mmCIF file of N, CA and C in Angstrom:
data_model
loop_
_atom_site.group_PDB
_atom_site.id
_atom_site.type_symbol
_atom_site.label_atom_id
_atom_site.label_comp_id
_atom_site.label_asym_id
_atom_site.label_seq_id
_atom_site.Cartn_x
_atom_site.Cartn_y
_atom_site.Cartn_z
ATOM 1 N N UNK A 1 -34.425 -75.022 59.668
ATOM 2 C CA UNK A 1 -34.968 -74.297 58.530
ATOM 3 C C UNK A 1 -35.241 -75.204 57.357
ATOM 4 N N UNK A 2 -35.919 -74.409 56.323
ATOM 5 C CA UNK A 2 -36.193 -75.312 55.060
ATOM 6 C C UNK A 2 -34.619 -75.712 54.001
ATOM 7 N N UNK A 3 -35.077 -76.522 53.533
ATOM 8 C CA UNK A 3 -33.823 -76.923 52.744
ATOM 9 C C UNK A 3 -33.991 -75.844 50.930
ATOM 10 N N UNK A 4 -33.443 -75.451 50.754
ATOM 11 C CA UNK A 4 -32.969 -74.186 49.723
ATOM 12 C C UNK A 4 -33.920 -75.065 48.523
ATOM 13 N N UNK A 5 -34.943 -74.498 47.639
ATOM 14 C CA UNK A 5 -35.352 -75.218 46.391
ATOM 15 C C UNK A 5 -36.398 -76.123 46.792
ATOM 16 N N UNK A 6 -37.029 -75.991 47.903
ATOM 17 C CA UNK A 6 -38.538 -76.690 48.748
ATOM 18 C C UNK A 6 -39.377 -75.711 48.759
ATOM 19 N N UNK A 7 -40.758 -76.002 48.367
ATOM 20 C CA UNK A 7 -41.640 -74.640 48.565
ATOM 21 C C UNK A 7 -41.864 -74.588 49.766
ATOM 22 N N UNK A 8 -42.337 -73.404 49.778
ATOM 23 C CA UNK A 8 -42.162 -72.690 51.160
ATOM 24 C C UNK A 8 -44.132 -73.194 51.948
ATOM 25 N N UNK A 9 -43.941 -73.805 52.823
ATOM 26 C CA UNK A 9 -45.395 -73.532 53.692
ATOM 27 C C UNK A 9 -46.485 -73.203 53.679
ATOM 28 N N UNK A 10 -47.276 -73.002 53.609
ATOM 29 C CA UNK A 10 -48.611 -72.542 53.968
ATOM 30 C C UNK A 10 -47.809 -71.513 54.888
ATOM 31 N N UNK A 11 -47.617 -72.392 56.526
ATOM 32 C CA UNK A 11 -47.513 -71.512 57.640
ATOM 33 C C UNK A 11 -46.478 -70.398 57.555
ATOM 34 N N UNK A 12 -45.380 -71.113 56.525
ATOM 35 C CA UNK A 12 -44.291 -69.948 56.696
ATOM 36 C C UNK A 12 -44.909 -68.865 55.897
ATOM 37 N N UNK A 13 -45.217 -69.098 54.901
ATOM 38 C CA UNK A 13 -45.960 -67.982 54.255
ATOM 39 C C UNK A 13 -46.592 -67.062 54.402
ATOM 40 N N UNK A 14 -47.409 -67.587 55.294
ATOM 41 C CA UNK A 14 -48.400 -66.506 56.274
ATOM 42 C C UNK A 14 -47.647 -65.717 57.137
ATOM 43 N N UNK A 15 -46.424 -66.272 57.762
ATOM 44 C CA UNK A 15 -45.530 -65.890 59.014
ATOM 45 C C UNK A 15 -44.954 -64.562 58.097
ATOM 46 N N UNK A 16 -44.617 -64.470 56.321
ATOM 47 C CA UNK A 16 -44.115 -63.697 55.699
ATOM 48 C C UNK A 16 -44.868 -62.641 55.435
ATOM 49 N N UNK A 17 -45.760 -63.406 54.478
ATOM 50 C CA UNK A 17 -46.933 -62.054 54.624
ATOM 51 C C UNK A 17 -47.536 -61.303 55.385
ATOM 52 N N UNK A 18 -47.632 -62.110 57.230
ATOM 53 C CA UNK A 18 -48.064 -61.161 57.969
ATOM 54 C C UNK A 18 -47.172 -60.004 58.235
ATOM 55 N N UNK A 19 -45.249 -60.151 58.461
ATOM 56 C CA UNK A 19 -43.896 -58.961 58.288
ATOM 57 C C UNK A 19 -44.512 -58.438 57.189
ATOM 58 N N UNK A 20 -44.586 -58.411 56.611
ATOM 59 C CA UNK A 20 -44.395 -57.486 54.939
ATOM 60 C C UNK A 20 -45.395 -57.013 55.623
ATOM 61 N N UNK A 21 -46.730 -57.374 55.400
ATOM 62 C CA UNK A 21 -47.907 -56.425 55.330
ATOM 63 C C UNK A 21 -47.646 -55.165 56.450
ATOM 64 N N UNK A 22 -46.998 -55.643 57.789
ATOM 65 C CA UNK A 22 -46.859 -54.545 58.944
ATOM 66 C C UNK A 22 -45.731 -53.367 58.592
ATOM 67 N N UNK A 23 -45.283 -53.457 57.054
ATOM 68 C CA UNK A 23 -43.924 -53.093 56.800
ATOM 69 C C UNK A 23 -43.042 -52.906 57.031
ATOM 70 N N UNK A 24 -42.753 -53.829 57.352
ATOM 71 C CA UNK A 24 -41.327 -54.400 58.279
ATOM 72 C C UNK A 24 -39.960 -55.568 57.348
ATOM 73 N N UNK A 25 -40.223 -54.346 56.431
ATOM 74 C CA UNK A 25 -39.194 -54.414 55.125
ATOM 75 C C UNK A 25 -37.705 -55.128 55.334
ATOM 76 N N UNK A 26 -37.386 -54.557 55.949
ATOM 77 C CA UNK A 26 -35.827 -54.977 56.547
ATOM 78 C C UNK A 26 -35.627 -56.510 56.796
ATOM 79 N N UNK A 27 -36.463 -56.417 57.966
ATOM 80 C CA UNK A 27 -36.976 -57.405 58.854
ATOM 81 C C UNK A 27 -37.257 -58.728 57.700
ATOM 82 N N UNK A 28 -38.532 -58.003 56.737
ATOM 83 C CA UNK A 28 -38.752 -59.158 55.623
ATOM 84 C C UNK A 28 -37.762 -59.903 54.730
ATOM 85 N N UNK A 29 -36.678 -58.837 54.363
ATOM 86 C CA UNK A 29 -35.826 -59.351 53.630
ATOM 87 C C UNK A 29 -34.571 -60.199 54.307
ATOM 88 N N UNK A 30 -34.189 -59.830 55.571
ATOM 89 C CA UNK A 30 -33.150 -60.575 56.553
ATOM 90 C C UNK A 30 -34.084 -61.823 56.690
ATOM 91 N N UNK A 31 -34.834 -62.037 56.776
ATOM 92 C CA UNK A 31 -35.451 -63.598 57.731
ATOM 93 C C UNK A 31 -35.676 -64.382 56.110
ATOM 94 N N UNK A 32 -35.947 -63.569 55.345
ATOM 95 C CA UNK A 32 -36.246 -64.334 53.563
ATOM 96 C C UNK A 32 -35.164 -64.765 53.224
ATOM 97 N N UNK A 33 -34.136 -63.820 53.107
ATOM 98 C CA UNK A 33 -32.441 -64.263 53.038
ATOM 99 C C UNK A 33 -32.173 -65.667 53.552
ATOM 100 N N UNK A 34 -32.439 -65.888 55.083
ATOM 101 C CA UNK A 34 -31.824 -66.774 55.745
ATOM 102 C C UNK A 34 -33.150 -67.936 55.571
ATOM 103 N N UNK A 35 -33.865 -68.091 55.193
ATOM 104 C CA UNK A 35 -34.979 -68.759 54.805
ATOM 105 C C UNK A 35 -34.414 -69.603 53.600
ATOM 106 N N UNK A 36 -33.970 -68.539 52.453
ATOM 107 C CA UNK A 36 -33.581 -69.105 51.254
ATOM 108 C C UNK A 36 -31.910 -69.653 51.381
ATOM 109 N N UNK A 37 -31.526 -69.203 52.575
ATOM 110 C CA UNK A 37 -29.922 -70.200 52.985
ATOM 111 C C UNK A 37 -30.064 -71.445 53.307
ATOM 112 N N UNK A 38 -31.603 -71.795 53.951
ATOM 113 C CA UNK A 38 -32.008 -72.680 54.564
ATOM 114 C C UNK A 38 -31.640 -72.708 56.337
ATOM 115 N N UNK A 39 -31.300 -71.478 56.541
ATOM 116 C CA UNK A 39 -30.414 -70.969 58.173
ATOM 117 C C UNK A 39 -31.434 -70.334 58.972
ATOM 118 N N UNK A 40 -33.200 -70.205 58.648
ATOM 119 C CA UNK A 40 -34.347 -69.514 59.016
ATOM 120 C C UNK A 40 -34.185 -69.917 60.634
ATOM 121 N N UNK A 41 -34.371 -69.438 61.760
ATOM 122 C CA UNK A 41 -34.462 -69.785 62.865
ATOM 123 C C UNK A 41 -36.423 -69.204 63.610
ATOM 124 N N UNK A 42 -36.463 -70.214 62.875
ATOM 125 C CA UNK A 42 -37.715 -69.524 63.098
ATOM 126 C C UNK A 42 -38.256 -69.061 64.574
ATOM 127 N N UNK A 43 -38.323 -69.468 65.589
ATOM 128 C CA UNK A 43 -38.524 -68.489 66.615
ATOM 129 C C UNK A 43 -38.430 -67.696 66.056
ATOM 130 N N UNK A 44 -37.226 -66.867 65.964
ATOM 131 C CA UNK A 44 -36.424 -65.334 65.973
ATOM 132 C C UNK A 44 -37.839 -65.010 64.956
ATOM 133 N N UNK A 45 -38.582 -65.704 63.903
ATOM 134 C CA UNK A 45 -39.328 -64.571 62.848
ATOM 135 C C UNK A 45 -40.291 -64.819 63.629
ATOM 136 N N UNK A 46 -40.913 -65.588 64.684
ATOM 137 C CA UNK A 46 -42.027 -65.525 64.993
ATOM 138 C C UNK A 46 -42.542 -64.248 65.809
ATOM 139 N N UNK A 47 -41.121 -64.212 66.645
ATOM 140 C CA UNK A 47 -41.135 -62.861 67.420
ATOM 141 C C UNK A 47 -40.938 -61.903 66.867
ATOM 142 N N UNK A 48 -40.966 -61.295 65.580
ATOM 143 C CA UNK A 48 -40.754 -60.037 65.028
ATOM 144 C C UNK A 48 -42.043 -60.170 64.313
ATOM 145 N N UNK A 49 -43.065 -60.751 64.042
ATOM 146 C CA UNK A 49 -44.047 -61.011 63.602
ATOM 147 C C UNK A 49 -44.934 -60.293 64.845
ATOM 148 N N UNK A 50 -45.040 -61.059 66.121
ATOM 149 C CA UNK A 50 -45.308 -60.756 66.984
ATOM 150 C C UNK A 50 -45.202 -59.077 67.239
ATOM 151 N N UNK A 51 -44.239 -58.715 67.174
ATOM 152 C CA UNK A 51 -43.714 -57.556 68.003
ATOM 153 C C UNK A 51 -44.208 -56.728 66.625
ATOM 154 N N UNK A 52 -44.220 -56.631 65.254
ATOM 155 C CA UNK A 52 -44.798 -55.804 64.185
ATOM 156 C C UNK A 52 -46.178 -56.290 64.644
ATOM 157 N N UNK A 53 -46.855 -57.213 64.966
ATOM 158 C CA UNK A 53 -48.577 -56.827 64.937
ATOM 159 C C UNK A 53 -48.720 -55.818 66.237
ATOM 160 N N UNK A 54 -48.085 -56.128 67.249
ATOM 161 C CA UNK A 54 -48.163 -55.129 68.698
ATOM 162 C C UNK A 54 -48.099 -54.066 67.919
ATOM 163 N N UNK A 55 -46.998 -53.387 67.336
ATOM 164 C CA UNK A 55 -46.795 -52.283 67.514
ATOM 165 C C UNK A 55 -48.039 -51.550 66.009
ATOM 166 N N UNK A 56 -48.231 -52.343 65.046
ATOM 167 C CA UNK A 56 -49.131 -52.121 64.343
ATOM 168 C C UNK A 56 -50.933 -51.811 65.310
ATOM 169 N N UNK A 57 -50.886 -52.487 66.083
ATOM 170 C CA UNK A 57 -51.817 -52.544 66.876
ATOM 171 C C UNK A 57 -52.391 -50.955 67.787
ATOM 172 N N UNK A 58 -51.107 -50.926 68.468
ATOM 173 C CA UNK A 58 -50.758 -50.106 69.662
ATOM 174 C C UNK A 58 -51.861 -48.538 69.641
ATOM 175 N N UNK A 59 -51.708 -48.254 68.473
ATOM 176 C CA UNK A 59 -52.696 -46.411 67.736
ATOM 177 C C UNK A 59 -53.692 -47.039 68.049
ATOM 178 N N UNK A 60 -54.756 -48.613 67.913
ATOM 179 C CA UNK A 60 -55.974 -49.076 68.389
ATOM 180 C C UNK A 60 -56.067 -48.869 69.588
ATOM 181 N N UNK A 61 -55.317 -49.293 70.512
ATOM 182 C CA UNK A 61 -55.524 -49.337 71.734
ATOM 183 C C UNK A 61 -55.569 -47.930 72.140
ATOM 184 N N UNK A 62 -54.643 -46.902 71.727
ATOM 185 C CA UNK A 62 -54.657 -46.234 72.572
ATOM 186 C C UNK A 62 -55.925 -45.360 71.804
ATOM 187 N N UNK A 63 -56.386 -45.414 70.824
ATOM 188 C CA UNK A 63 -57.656 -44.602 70.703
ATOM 189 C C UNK A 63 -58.658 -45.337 71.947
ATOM 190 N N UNK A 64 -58.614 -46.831 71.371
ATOM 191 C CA UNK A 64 -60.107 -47.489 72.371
ATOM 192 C C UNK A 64 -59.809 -47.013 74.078
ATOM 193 N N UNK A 65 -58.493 -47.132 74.628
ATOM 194 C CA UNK A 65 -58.946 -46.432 76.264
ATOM 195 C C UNK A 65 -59.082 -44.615 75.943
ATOM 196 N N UNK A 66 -58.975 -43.877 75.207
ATOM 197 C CA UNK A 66 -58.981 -42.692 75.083
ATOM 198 C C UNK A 66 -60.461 -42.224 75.016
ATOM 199 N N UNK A 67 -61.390 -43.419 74.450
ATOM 200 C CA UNK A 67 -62.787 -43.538 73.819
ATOM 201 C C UNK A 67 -63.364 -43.573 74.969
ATOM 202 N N UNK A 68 -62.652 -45.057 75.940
ATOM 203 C CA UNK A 68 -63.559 -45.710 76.992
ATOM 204 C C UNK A 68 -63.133 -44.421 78.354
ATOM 205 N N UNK A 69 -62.189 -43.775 78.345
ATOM 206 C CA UNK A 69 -62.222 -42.763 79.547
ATOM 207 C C UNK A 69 -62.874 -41.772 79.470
ATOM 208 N N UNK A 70 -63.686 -41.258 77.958
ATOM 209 C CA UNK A 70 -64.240 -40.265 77.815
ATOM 210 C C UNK A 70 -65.790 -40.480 77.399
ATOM 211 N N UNK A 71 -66.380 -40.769 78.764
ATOM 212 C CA UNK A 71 -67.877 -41.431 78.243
ATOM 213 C C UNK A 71 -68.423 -41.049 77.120
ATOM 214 N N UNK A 72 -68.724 -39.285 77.678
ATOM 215 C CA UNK A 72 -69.438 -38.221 77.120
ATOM 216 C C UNK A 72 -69.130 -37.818 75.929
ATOM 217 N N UNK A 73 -67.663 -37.400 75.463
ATOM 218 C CA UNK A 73 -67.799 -37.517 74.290
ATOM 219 C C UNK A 73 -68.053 -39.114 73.362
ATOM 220 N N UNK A 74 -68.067 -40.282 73.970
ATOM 221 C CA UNK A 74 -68.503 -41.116 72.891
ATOM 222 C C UNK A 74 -70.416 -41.033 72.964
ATOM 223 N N UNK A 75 -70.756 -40.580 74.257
ATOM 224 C CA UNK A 75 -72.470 -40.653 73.980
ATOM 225 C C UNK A 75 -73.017 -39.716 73.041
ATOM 226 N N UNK A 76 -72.114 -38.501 72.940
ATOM 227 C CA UNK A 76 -72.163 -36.991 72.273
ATOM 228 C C UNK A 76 -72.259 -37.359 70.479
ATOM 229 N N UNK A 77 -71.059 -38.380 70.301
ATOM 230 C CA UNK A 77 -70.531 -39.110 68.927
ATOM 231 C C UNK A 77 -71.915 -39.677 68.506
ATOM 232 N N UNK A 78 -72.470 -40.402 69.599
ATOM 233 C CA UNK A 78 -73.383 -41.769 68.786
ATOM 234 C C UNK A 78 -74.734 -41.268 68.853
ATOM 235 N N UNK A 79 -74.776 -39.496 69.271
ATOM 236 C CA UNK A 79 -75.916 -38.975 69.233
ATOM 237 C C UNK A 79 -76.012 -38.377 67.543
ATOM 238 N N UNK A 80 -75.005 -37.771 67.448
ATOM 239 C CA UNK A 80 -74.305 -37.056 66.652
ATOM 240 C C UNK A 80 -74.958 -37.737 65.006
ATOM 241 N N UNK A 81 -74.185 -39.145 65.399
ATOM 242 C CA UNK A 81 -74.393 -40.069 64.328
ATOM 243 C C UNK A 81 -76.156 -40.736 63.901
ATOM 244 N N UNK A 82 -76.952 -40.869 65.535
ATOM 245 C CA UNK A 82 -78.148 -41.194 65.229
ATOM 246 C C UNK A 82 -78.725 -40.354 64.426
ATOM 247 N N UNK A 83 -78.538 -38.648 64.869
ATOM 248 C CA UNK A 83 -79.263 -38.001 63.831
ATOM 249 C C UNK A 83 -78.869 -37.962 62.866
ATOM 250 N N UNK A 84 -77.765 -38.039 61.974
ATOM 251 C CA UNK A 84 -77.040 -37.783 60.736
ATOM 252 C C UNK A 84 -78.317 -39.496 59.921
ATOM 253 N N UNK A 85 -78.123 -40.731 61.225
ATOM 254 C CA UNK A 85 -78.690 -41.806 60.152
ATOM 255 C C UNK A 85 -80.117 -41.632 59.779
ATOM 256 N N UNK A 86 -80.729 -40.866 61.312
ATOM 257 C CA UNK A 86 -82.558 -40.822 61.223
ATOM 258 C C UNK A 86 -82.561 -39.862 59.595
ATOM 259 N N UNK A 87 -81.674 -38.689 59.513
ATOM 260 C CA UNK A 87 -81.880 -37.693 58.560
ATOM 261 C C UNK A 87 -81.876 -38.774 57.118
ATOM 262 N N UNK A 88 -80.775 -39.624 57.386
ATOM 263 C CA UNK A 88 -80.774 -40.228 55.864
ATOM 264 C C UNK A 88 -81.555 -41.710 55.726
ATOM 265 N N UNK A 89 -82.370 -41.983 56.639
ATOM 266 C CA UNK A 89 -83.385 -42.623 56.390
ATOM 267 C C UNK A 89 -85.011 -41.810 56.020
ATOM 268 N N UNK A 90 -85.029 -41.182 56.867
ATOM 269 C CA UNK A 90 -86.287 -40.051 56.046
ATOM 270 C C UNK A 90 -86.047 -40.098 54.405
ATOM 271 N N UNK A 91 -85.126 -39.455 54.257
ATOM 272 C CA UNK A 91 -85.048 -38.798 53.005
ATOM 273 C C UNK A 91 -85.007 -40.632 51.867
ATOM 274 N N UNK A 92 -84.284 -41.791 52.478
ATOM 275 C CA UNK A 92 -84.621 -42.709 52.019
ATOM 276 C C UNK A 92 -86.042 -43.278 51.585
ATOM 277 N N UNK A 93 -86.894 -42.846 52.687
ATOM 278 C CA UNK A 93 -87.918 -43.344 53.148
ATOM 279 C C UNK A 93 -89.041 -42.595 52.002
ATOM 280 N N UNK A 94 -88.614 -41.549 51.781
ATOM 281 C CA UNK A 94 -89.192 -40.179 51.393
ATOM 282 C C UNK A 94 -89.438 -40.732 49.582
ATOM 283 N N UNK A 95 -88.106 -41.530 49.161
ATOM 284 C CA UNK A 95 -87.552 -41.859 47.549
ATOM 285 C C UNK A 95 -88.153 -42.739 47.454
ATOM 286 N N UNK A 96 -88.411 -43.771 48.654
ATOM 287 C CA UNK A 96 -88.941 -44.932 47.846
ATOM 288 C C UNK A 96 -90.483 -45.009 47.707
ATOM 289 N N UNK A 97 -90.948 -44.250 48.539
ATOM 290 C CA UNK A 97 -92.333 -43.575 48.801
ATOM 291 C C UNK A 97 -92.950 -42.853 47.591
ATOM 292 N N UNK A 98 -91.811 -42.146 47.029
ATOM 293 C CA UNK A 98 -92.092 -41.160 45.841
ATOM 294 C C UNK A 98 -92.119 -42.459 45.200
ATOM 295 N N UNK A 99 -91.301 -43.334 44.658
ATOM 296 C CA UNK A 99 -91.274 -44.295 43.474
ATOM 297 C C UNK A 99 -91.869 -45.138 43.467
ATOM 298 N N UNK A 100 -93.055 -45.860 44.807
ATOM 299 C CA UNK A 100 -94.028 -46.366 44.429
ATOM 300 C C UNK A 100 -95.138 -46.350 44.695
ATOM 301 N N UNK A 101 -95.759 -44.632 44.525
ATOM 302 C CA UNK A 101 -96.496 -43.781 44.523
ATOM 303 C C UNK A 101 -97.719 -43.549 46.056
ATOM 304 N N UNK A 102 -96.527 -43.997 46.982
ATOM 305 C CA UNK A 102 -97.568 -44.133 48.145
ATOM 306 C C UNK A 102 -97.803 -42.721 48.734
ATOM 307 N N UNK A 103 -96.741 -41.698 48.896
ATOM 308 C CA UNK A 103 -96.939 -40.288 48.868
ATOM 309 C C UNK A 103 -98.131 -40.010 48.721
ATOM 310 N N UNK A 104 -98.509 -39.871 46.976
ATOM 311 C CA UNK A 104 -99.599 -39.220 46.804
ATOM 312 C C UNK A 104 -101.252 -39.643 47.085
ATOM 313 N N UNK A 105 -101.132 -41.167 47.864
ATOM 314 C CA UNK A 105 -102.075 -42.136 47.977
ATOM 315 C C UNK A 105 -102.423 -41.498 49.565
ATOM 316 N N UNK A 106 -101.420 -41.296 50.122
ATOM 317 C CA UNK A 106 -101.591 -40.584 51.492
ATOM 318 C C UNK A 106 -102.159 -39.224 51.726
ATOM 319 N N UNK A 107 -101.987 -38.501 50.777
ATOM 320 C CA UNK A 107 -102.054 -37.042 50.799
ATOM 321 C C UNK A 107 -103.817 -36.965 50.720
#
C-alpha cells in the first residue's frame, strides 16, 4: 500500500471513484481507511470494483436479452419511433419552410 501523507494515484483514484460512483459506500470507506493506514491490499479493492460494476451492470443485460428474445416487440418499438420522428420532421420541415418563405413560393 501507499505510505500515509503521499498523494494518492491517478490509478488509485480512479479505482475510488469508480466504488463510490456504484455506491458502494461501505466498501468506499473500509478500503479508504486502510489506504490512509497505508495497509490498502489492493487486489481485495480491485475485486469489489469489479464485482460493483457487474452488479451495476446486470439491469443492462438483462433488459438487452429480454429486447433480443423479443424480436417483435423491438420491430413494433422502432416502428413506433419512426413515425413519432417522420411526424417531427414534417412539422420541422414545415417551420423552416414557413421562415424562409418557400411555402408560399410553392403554392
Amino acid at each position: 500500500g501507499e505510505v500515509q501523507g503521499e498523494e494518492m494515484s491517478a490509478g488509485d483514484a480512479n479505482l475510488f471513484t469508480l466504488l463510490k460512483a456504484t455506491d458502494k459506500m461501505d466498501a468506499y470507506n473500509e478500503y479508504m481507511e486502510e489506504y490512509k493506514k497505508g495497509q490498502l491490499k489492493y487486489g481485495y479493492l480491485k475485486v469489489a470494483v469489479a464485482d460493483a460494476l457487474i452488479e451495476l451492470s446486470q439491469p443492462f443485460k438483462e433488459k438487452q436479452a429480454e429486447l433480443l428474445a423479443n424480436d417483435k416487440m423491438v420491430e413494433n418499438l422502432m416502428y413506433e419511433m419512426a413515425l413519432r420522428a417522420s411526424a417531427i420532421a414534417k412539422e420541422t420541415l414545415r417551420e423552416v419552410k414557413d421562415l424562409v418563405g418557400l411555402r408560399q413560393a410553392v403554392k
